[in-house]
XYZ file of C-alpha atoms in Angstrom:
367
model
C 18.113 20.491 -9.201
C 19.391 20.044 -5.645
C 21.700 23.040 -6.080
C 18.844 25.119 -7.470
C 16.625 24.317 -4.489
C 19.400 25.104 -2.031
C 20.183 28.378 -3.834
C 16.574 29.432 -3.362
C 16.655 28.633 0.347
C 15.294 25.077 0.537
C 17.924 22.610 1.742
C 17.630 19.706 -0.710
C 19.526 17.289 1.523
C 17.296 18.038 4.511
C 14.254 17.714 2.281
C 15.323 14.187 1.322
C 16.552 13.207 4.791
C 13.620 14.451 6.818
C 10.778 15.223 4.445
C 11.036 11.908 2.575
C 12.458 9.790 5.379
C 9.467 7.452 5.543
C 9.403 6.879 1.798
C 13.126 6.094 1.607
C 12.950 3.786 4.638
C 9.972 1.934 3.182
C 11.847 1.248 -0.047
C 14.828 -0.177 1.868
C 12.502 -2.308 4.012
C 10.873 -3.486 0.799
C 14.267 -4.540 -0.555
C 14.929 -6.612 2.568
C 11.422 -8.020 2.509
C 11.679 -9.098 -1.126
C 14.724 -11.226 -0.425
C 13.073 -12.704 2.651
C 10.000 -13.653 0.636
C 12.164 -15.341 -1.968
C 14.289 -17.104 0.656
C 17.636 -15.847 -0.509
C 17.050 -15.766 -4.265
C 18.302 -12.575 -5.898
C 17.880 -13.227 -9.618
C 14.817 -12.159 -11.605
C 12.709 -11.016 -8.673
C 9.381 -9.593 -9.905
C 9.382 -5.809 -9.551
C 13.119 -5.307 -9.027
C 13.656 -4.144 -12.597
C 12.935 -0.607 -11.368
C 15.787 -0.770 -8.842
C 18.839 -1.259 -11.076
C 22.149 -1.371 -9.284
C 20.709 -1.806 -5.787
C 22.908 -4.326 -3.993
C 20.451 -6.368 -1.929
C 23.168 -8.600 -0.460
C 25.178 -5.583 0.746
C 22.097 -4.146 2.419
C 21.636 -7.374 4.356
C 25.289 -7.318 5.387
C 25.261 -3.630 6.336
C 22.205 -3.998 8.545
C 23.345 -7.273 10.043
C 20.352 -9.148 8.648
C 21.441 -12.712 7.861
C 20.355 -13.863 4.398
C 18.182 -16.912 3.986
C 19.418 -19.805 1.923
C 17.706 -20.580 -1.382
C 15.053 -23.173 -0.779
C 11.808 -24.598 -2.078
C 8.652 -22.438 -1.949
C 7.693 -21.133 1.463
C 6.080 -23.638 3.820
C 2.435 -23.327 4.721
C 3.278 -21.827 8.111
C 5.014 -18.736 6.636
C 8.107 -19.420 8.771
C 9.911 -16.447 7.218
C 7.552 -14.087 9.072
C 9.307 -14.801 12.339
C 12.574 -14.050 10.554
C 11.169 -10.729 9.352
C 9.892 -9.791 12.786
C 13.173 -10.657 14.480
C 15.615 -9.408 11.843
C 13.992 -6.815 9.570
C 11.746 -4.817 11.896
C 14.593 -4.008 14.349
C 16.516 -2.528 11.402
C 14.058 0.327 10.917
C 15.732 2.674 13.395
C 19.136 1.891 11.869
C 17.795 2.669 8.397
C 16.579 6.008 9.743
C 20.084 6.713 11.068
C 21.548 5.868 7.664
C 19.136 8.326 6.033
C 20.199 11.029 8.491
C 23.928 10.473 7.939
C 24.700 9.738 4.281
C 25.233 12.118 1.314
C 22.361 12.963 -0.994
C 23.787 10.836 -3.826
C 23.675 7.747 -1.606
C 20.049 8.427 -0.707
C 19.072 8.770 -4.345
C 20.914 5.602 -5.410
C 20.004 3.622 -2.256
C 23.695 2.814 -1.834
C 24.259 0.657 1.271
C 26.798 1.872 3.856
C 30.323 1.611 2.478
C 32.240 0.908 5.676
C 30.908 -2.431 6.692
C 27.926 -2.737 8.967
C 26.039 0.360 9.984
C 26.700 1.061 13.686
C 23.810 0.033 15.910
C 23.784 3.556 17.318
C 24.624 6.751 15.488
C 23.709 9.389 18.010
C 20.366 11.020 18.503
C 17.714 10.576 15.845
C 16.304 13.600 14.053
C 14.140 16.063 15.924
C 10.475 15.251 15.298
C 9.681 18.887 14.570
C 12.334 18.908 11.851
C 10.735 15.870 10.230
C 7.285 17.479 10.368
C 8.484 20.729 8.793
C 10.278 19.085 5.875
C 7.386 16.672 5.377
C 5.213 19.774 5.121
C 7.586 21.068 2.427
C 7.216 17.822 0.452
C 3.421 18.036 0.693
C 3.446 21.740 -0.185
C 5.600 21.468 -3.300
C 5.063 17.902 -4.514
C 1.522 16.854 -3.579
C -1.353 18.030 -5.737
C -4.441 17.398 -3.603
C -5.007 18.425 0.011
C -6.671 15.052 0.596
C -3.195 13.523 0.156
C -1.413 15.849 2.589
C -0.404 14.636 6.017
C -2.645 16.113 8.712
C 0.298 17.804 10.430
C 1.204 19.469 7.123
C -2.307 20.902 6.874
C -2.031 22.235 10.424
C 1.353 23.831 9.757
C 0.125 25.378 6.515
C -2.827 26.973 8.283
C -0.578 28.250 11.066
C 1.795 29.679 8.441
C -1.087 31.516 6.790
C -1.899 32.933 10.235
C 1.725 34.012 10.734
C 2.191 31.481 13.528
C 4.574 28.961 11.889
C 7.981 29.346 10.250
C 8.316 27.391 6.981
C 11.450 25.378 6.084
C 12.282 27.843 3.294
C 11.765 31.552 2.559
C 8.194 32.805 2.204
C 9.020 33.885 -1.342
C 9.604 30.272 -2.344
C 6.506 29.081 -0.458
C 4.413 31.539 -2.464
C 5.543 29.854 -5.690
C 2.703 27.445 -5.015
C -0.438 29.323 -3.942
C -2.560 27.472 -1.394
C -6.196 27.931 -0.453
C -7.047 28.681 3.169
C -10.650 27.635 2.569
C -9.725 24.257 1.092
C -7.185 23.569 3.837
C -9.709 24.448 6.553
C -12.319 22.238 4.871
C -9.938 19.262 4.725
C -8.943 19.704 8.379
C -12.612 19.897 9.393
C -13.489 16.822 7.329
C -10.797 14.756 9.023
C -11.842 16.011 12.449
C -15.456 14.965 11.848
C -15.094 11.804 9.763
C -11.639 10.625 10.737
C -10.796 9.961 7.112
C -7.578 7.963 6.720
C -4.614 9.680 5.138
C -3.470 8.337 1.815
C 0.173 9.406 2.100
C 1.815 11.691 -0.377
C 4.702 9.940 -2.120
C 5.154 6.917 -4.328
C 6.475 4.368 -4.371
C 5.045 3.712 -0.921
C 5.517 0.451 0.937
C 1.963 -0.606 0.063
C 2.618 0.189 -3.596
C 5.834 -1.843 -3.580
C 4.139 -4.765 -1.812
C 1.333 -4.763 -4.355
C 3.727 -4.829 -7.307
C 5.720 -7.735 -5.930
C 2.661 -9.680 -4.800
C 1.125 -9.276 -8.254
C 4.191 -10.917 -9.776
C 3.870 -13.822 -7.356
C 0.151 -14.279 -7.996
C 0.726 -14.451 -11.735
C 3.203 -17.265 -11.091
C 0.587 -19.131 -9.035
C 2.521 -18.534 -5.796
C -0.540 -17.483 -3.812
C 0.727 -18.133 -0.314
C 3.968 -16.308 -0.934
C 1.991 -13.329 -2.204
C -0.163 -13.484 0.918
C 3.002 -13.534 3.015
C 3.977 -10.151 1.575
C 0.789 -8.574 2.922
C 0.985 -10.535 6.170
C 4.274 -8.720 6.673
C 2.490 -5.450 5.961
C -0.396 -6.047 8.353
C 2.057 -6.703 11.165
C 3.648 -3.334 10.390
C 0.311 -1.540 9.836
C -2.427 -3.589 11.542
C -5.169 -1.006 10.909
C -4.535 -0.524 7.186
C -7.674 -1.727 5.329
C -5.882 -1.916 1.970
C -3.229 -4.292 3.286
C -5.883 -6.411 5.007
C -8.033 -6.550 1.851
C -5.033 -7.485 -0.291
C -4.014 -10.215 2.156
C -7.484 -11.728 1.896
C -7.435 -11.403 -1.887
C -4.215 -13.423 -2.153
C -5.629 -16.218 0.020
C -8.873 -16.751 -1.936
C -7.553 -19.639 -4.106
C -5.805 -21.384 -1.193
C -7.855 -20.758 1.944
C -11.201 -19.005 1.327
C -12.246 -19.211 4.983
C -9.135 -17.404 6.159
C -9.403 -15.006 3.227
C -12.973 -14.147 4.230
C -11.874 -13.247 7.748
C -9.385 -10.694 6.433
C -11.758 -9.315 3.808
C -14.520 -8.774 6.351
C -12.038 -7.032 8.639
C -11.007 -4.766 5.756
C -14.642 -3.932 5.103
C -15.173 -3.083 8.772
C -12.118 -0.795 8.617
C -13.695 1.156 5.745
C -11.825 -0.225 2.741
C -11.982 2.423 0.009
C -13.448 0.132 -2.699
C -16.499 -1.552 -1.122
C -17.642 -3.190 -4.366
C -14.250 -4.826 -4.823
C -14.300 -5.999 -1.221
C -17.814 -7.397 -1.695
C -16.791 -9.225 -4.882
C -13.853 -10.790 -3.050
C -16.097 -11.863 -0.163
C -18.469 -13.461 -2.667
C -15.578 -15.504 -4.058
C -14.871 -16.760 -0.543
C -18.480 -17.674 0.193
C -18.704 -19.474 -3.153
C -15.491 -21.305 -2.350
C -16.846 -22.669 0.933
C -20.267 -23.573 -0.456
C -22.273 -20.711 1.046
C -24.015 -19.484 -2.075
C -26.865 -17.740 -0.272
C -24.404 -15.688 1.782
C -22.582 -14.744 -1.430
C -25.784 -13.424 -3.002
C -26.689 -11.550 0.182
C -23.338 -9.761 -0.009
C -23.961 -9.031 -3.681
C -27.397 -7.552 -2.974
C -26.076 -5.295 -0.214
C -23.234 -4.083 -2.419
C -25.508 -3.522 -5.401
C -27.695 -1.191 -3.343
C -24.787 1.104 -2.478
C -25.097 4.584 -4.043
C -23.363 4.830 -7.420
C -21.359 8.037 -7.071
C -18.671 7.264 -9.630
C -17.592 4.752 -12.225
C -16.272 1.580 -10.602
C -13.099 0.636 -12.487
C -11.985 -2.870 -11.785
C -8.431 -4.102 -11.728
C -7.302 -7.591 -10.845
C -10.061 -9.955 -9.695
C -10.465 -13.710 -9.392
C -12.823 -15.850 -11.457
C -13.477 -19.551 -11.360
C -12.138 -21.691 -14.176
C -14.312 -24.276 -15.922
C -11.943 -27.045 -14.861
C -11.918 -25.851 -11.248
C -9.748 -23.469 -9.320
C -9.304 -19.750 -9.808
C -7.570 -17.459 -12.285
C -6.775 -13.754 -12.312
C -8.424 -11.487 -14.845
C -8.425 -7.767 -15.550
C -11.932 -6.428 -15.121
C -13.192 -3.173 -16.628
C -16.033 -2.526 -14.194
C -16.333 -4.066 -10.744
C -20.085 -3.489 -10.484
C -20.751 -5.398 -13.698
C -18.365 -8.189 -12.670
C -20.089 -8.484 -9.285
C -23.449 -8.947 -11.015
C -21.951 -11.500 -13.377
C -20.514 -13.511 -10.497
C -23.851 -13.403 -8.671
C -25.637 -14.646 -11.807
C -23.147 -17.497 -12.146
C -23.622 -18.540 -8.518
C -27.419 -18.419 -8.864
C -27.228 -20.519 -12.046
C -25.187 -23.208 -10.311
C -27.792 -23.419 -7.562
C -30.696 -23.538 -10.013
C -32.176 -20.271 -8.758
C -33.570 -19.197 -12.114
C -35.356 -16.011 -11.083
C -32.301 -14.680 -9.268
C -30.056 -15.634 -12.154
C -32.256 -13.652 -14.543
C -32.210 -10.645 -12.232
C -28.446 -10.649 -11.983
C -27.968 -11.239 -15.731
C -30.040 -8.137 -16.344
C -28.076 -6.174 -13.780
C -24.737 -7.234 -15.226
C -25.632 -5.438 -18.453
C -26.884 -2.356 -16.635
C -24.658 0.734 -16.458
C -26.509 3.110 -14.101
C -25.986 6.844 -14.310
C -23.534 8.295 -11.811
C -25.336 10.389 -9.215
């Protein structure tokens, strides 16, 4: 495939090095992060089954990141976060240099540097314009929806249509995928007016990897370790509402007050699933004995316009014997009403319980 792309005028190695640099770097960071979370353990890590043959220990050695010794579960203070900040974050630029220097096969297999540690400096990093152009190529050929394109890619595509930008491959190859000027202009205008966040174009992204690994931890009852994964992420991306929401979600069973702070911040940032965020906030309010606040959140969320079906996912529910358990919900709106009814019942608020019981069975038409 790489030879075919190159034969048609699109340099496959440059496409991987520059167009997918962020995605490759995020996977390597995720590898380092996983071992940090598990304090040196390397066997049977949740989520690593999709990375066969990746030598985590060699990556630590190559980047000069000292491994942690196997130990008991992480302490309450998340002491490994300081380790991540001091040891893993400074490796990002060196990972970028590795991406810019190694053969394509090594990029695909995530093979750590063969000759000992990667030098701390490997010359100048890639030209930013080169990265933007090959990122545009990735969006152009591999991303279905314009809503998922990087903003710079949209700008370059429009300039190319105007004859004002040179693509990273021949026009003939670019025309293999027709693009719509009107849709590109509309997406650019929408972002200019509403400032909609970009979703990114490639998976697995760092957020995707974090979510997979945190899910494995949560299902083992290791709530604080799962929260530590997203704490790492929020330090890297402090304005990401998904990371902030997920951090709060992980903390609900252990520290509902702290969880609420993160969930409210995610809501203020415009988290993409407001009903899910509201449900999570309700769990927190219930956990700290503020039932009225929980029902107020439920009422506000219930009154949001129903523009699409609200598929659920993983949510918390209280167990009869106390504590919380994960469950897979089919519809967040219905689950929110059910939780509100349960809270009202515990408080003896019969009229409100009846209202929410009725709502929990209601499936309104999508407007």
